[in-house]
Amino acid sequence: MTESTAKQPARRGRIFPERTLPPEELARRKAEQEIFSRRCRAIFERVRPDLIQEHYGWYIAVEPDSGDYFIDEDIEVTSQKAREKHPNAVHCMFCLNETGASGTI
């Protein structure tokens, strides 16, 4: 019977520590995301009163650079419409209701 004499050291911490982002980069990304969200929210708040009467509960995808928005009952169709018109842009999704949030908690 063969016995193994070499014992592997216990691994603790991250699997890939070299891929850890510095705190400055994390803060920069968070700030960019907040700015993007505010720009999208402003467009949503502007068009929501007009659309909420006829399309309550529908989804709206907002592309903040152009100001375009796309609505549909199905979230996937809404996203597809936004990607067709702006294939390389990131869009933000809202639900046409009082808060803009979709789903339940």
PDB file of C-alpha atoms in Angstrom:
ATOM      1  CA  MET A   1       0.000   0.000   0.000  1.00  0.00           C
ATOM      2  CA  THR A   2       1.322   3.428  -0.924  1.00  0.00           C
ATOM      3  CA  GLU A   3       1.083   6.207   1.624  1.00  0.00           C
ATOM      4  CA  SER A   4       1.069   9.816   0.725  1.00  0.00           C
ATOM      5  CA  THR A   5       3.588  11.761   2.743  1.00  0.00           C
ATOM      6  CA  ALA A   6       3.065  15.130   1.074  1.00  0.00           C
ATOM      7  CA  LYS A   7       0.249  17.085   2.596  1.00  0.00           C
ATOM      8  CA  GLN A   8      -1.252  20.032   0.771  1.00  0.00           C
ATOM      9  CA  PRO A   9      -1.388  23.251   2.761  1.00  0.00           C
ATOM     10  CA  ALA A  10      -4.803  24.541   3.744  1.00  0.00           C
ATOM     11  CA  ARG A  11      -6.050  27.179   1.310  1.00  0.00           C
ATOM     12  CA  ARG A  12      -7.685  30.177   2.825  1.00  0.00           C
ATOM     13  CA  GLY A  13      -8.873  33.367   1.244  1.00  0.00           C
ATOM     14  CA  ARG A  14      -9.747  34.106  -2.357  1.00  0.00           C
ATOM     15  CA  ILE A  15      -9.225  31.542  -5.062  1.00  0.00           C
ATOM     16  CA  PHE A  16      -7.703  34.119  -7.401  1.00  0.00           C
ATOM     17  CA  PRO A  17      -6.240  36.879  -5.200  1.00  0.00           C
ATOM     18  CA  GLU A  18      -4.554  38.505  -8.198  1.00  0.00           C
ATOM     19  CA  ARG A  19      -8.009  39.297  -9.620  1.00  0.00           C
ATOM     20  CA  THR A  20      -9.075  41.392  -6.634  1.00  0.00           C
ATOM     21  CA  LEU A  21     -10.034  44.948  -7.518  1.00  0.00           C
ATOM     22  CA  PRO A  22      -8.574  47.775  -5.446  1.00  0.00           C
ATOM     23  CA  PRO A  23     -11.027  49.825  -3.351  1.00  0.00           C
ATOM     24  CA  GLU A  24     -10.526  52.876  -5.596  1.00  0.00           C
ATOM     25  CA  GLU A  25     -11.704  50.916  -8.640  1.00  0.00           C
ATOM     26  CA  LEU A  26     -14.709  49.566  -6.748  1.00  0.00           C
ATOM     27  CA  ALA A  27     -15.642  53.098  -5.647  1.00  0.00           C
ATOM     28  CA  ARG A  28     -15.259  54.435  -9.197  1.00  0.00           C
ATOM     29  CA  ARG A  29     -17.505  51.696 -10.598  1.00  0.00           C
ATOM     30  CA  LYS A  30     -20.123  52.285  -7.919  1.00  0.00           C
ATOM     31  CA  ALA A  31     -20.142  56.036  -8.640  1.00  0.00           C
ATOM     32  CA  GLU A  32     -20.548  55.402 -12.390  1.00  0.00           C
ATOM     33  CA  GLN A  33     -23.444  53.027 -11.723  1.00  0.00           C
ATOM     34  CA  GLU A  34     -25.177  55.586  -9.497  1.00  0.00           C
ATOM     35  CA  ILE A  35     -24.823  58.296 -12.161  1.00  0.00           C
ATOM     36  CA  PHE A  36     -26.191  55.923 -14.812  1.00  0.00           C
ATOM     37  CA  SER A  37     -29.131  54.988 -12.569  1.00  0.00           C
ATOM     38  CA  ARG A  38     -29.965  58.646 -11.870  1.00  0.00           C
ATOM     39  CA  ARG A  39     -29.959  59.469 -15.595  1.00  0.00           C
ATOM     40  CA  CYS A  40     -32.265  56.528 -16.348  1.00  0.00           C
ATOM     41  CA  ARG A  41     -34.556  57.320 -13.395  1.00  0.00           C
ATOM     42  CA  ALA A  42     -34.928  60.940 -14.576  1.00  0.00           C
ATOM     43  CA  ILE A  43     -36.180  59.783 -18.004  1.00  0.00           C
ATOM     44  CA  PHE A  44     -38.478  57.218 -16.381  1.00  0.00           C
ATOM     45  CA  GLU A  45     -39.978  59.806 -14.017  1.00  0.00           C
ATOM     46  CA  ARG A  46     -40.559  62.174 -16.957  1.00  0.00           C
ATOM     47  CA  VAL A  47     -42.510  59.671 -19.105  1.00  0.00           C
ATOM     48  CA  ARG A  48     -44.167  57.600 -16.367  1.00  0.00           C
ATOM     49  CA  PRO A  49     -47.246  59.846 -15.814  1.00  0.00           C
ATOM     50  CA  ASP A  50     -48.147  59.661 -19.510  1.00  0.00           C
ATOM     51  CA  LEU A  51     -47.655  55.915 -19.848  1.00  0.00           C
ATOM     52  CA  ILE A  52     -48.904  54.563 -16.519  1.00  0.00           C
ATOM     53  CA  GLN A  53     -52.601  55.154 -17.344  1.00  0.00           C
ATOM     54  CA  GLU A  54     -52.704  52.879 -20.395  1.00  0.00           C
ATOM     55  CA  HIS A  55     -49.786  50.533 -19.696  1.00  0.00           C
ATOM     56  CA  TYR A  56     -49.831  49.882 -15.936  1.00  0.00           C
ATOM     57  CA  GLY A  57     -47.622  46.917 -15.048  1.00  0.00           C
ATOM     58  CA  TRP A  58     -45.778  46.917 -18.374  1.00  0.00           C
ATOM     59  CA  TYR A  59     -41.999  47.112 -18.595  1.00  0.00           C
ATOM     60  CA  ILE A  60     -39.972  50.043 -19.860  1.00  0.00           C
ATOM     61  CA  ALA A  61     -36.330  49.926 -20.988  1.00  0.00           C
ATOM     62  CA  VAL A  62     -34.546  53.285 -20.886  1.00  0.00           C
ATOM     63  CA  GLU A  63     -31.384  54.121 -22.833  1.00  0.00           C
ATOM     64  CA  PRO A  64     -30.092  57.326 -21.201  1.00  0.00           C
ATOM     65  CA  ASP A  65     -27.612  58.507 -23.847  1.00  0.00           C
ATOM     66  CA  SER A  66     -30.267  58.927 -26.534  1.00  0.00           C
ATOM     67  CA  GLY A  67     -33.272  59.347 -24.230  1.00  0.00           C
ATOM     68  CA  ASP A  68     -35.085  56.526 -26.040  1.00  0.00           C
ATOM     69  CA  TYR A  69     -37.385  54.193 -24.161  1.00  0.00           C
ATOM     70  CA  PHE A  70     -39.189  51.012 -25.160  1.00  0.00           C
ATOM     71  CA  ILE A  71     -42.287  49.489 -23.565  1.00  0.00           C
ATOM     72  CA  ASP A  72     -44.000  46.105 -23.730  1.00  0.00           C
ATOM     73  CA  GLU A  73     -45.977  43.734 -21.510  1.00  0.00           C
ATOM     74  CA  ASP A  74     -43.169  41.164 -21.630  1.00  0.00           C
ATOM     75  CA  ILE A  75     -39.801  42.024 -20.077  1.00  0.00           C
ATOM     76  CA  GLU A  76     -37.902  39.965 -22.659  1.00  0.00           C
ATOM     77  CA  VAL A  77     -39.611  41.678 -25.595  1.00  0.00           C
ATOM     78  CA  THR A  78     -38.897  45.077 -24.056  1.00  0.00           C
ATOM     79  CA  SER A  79     -35.229  44.219 -23.663  1.00  0.00           C
ATOM     80  CA  GLN A  80     -35.087  42.856 -27.222  1.00  0.00           C
ATOM     81  CA  LYS A  81     -36.550  46.099 -28.615  1.00  0.00           C
ATOM     82  CA  ALA A  82     -33.895  48.128 -26.789  1.00  0.00           C
ATOM     83  CA  ARG A  83     -31.072  45.868 -28.001  1.00  0.00           C
ATOM     84  CA  GLU A  84     -32.284  46.042 -31.621  1.00  0.00           C
ATOM     85  CA  LYS A  85     -32.229  49.840 -31.666  1.00  0.00           C
ATOM     86  CA  HIS A  86     -29.092  50.264 -29.502  1.00  0.00           C
ATOM     87  CA  PRO A  87     -27.087  47.001 -29.718  1.00  0.00           C
ATOM     88  CA  ASN A  88     -23.977  48.250 -27.907  1.00  0.00           C
ATOM     89  CA  ALA A  89     -25.650  50.383 -25.243  1.00  0.00           C
ATOM     90  CA  VAL A  90     -26.637  49.461 -21.719  1.00  0.00           C
ATOM     91  CA  HIS A  91     -30.258  50.059 -20.836  1.00  0.00           C
ATOM     92  CA  CYS A  92     -32.086  50.194 -17.524  1.00  0.00           C
ATOM     93  CA  MET A  93     -35.353  48.330 -16.934  1.00  0.00           C
ATOM     94  CA  PHE A  94     -38.306  49.599 -14.889  1.00  0.00           C
ATOM     95  CA  CYS A  95     -41.892  48.528 -14.361  1.00  0.00           C
ATOM     96  CA  LEU A  96     -44.630  51.073 -15.085  1.00  0.00           C
ATOM     97  CA  ASN A  97     -46.075  51.406 -11.588  1.00  0.00           C
ATOM     98  CA  GLU A  98     -45.816  53.818  -8.675  1.00  0.00           C
ATOM     99  CA  THR A  99     -42.228  52.886  -7.744  1.00  0.00           C
ATOM    100  CA  GLY A 100     -40.702  51.499 -10.932  1.00  0.00           C
ATOM    101  CA  ALA A 101     -39.791  48.262  -9.183  1.00  0.00           C
ATOM    102  CA  SER A 102     -40.850  44.910 -10.586  1.00  0.00           C
ATOM    103  CA  GLY A 103     -41.600  41.717  -8.693  1.00  0.00           C
ATOM    104  CA  THR A 104     -42.566  41.156  -5.094  1.00  0.00           C
ATOM    105  CA  ILE A 105     -40.622  40.859  -1.885  1.00  0.00           C
TER     106      ILE A 105
END
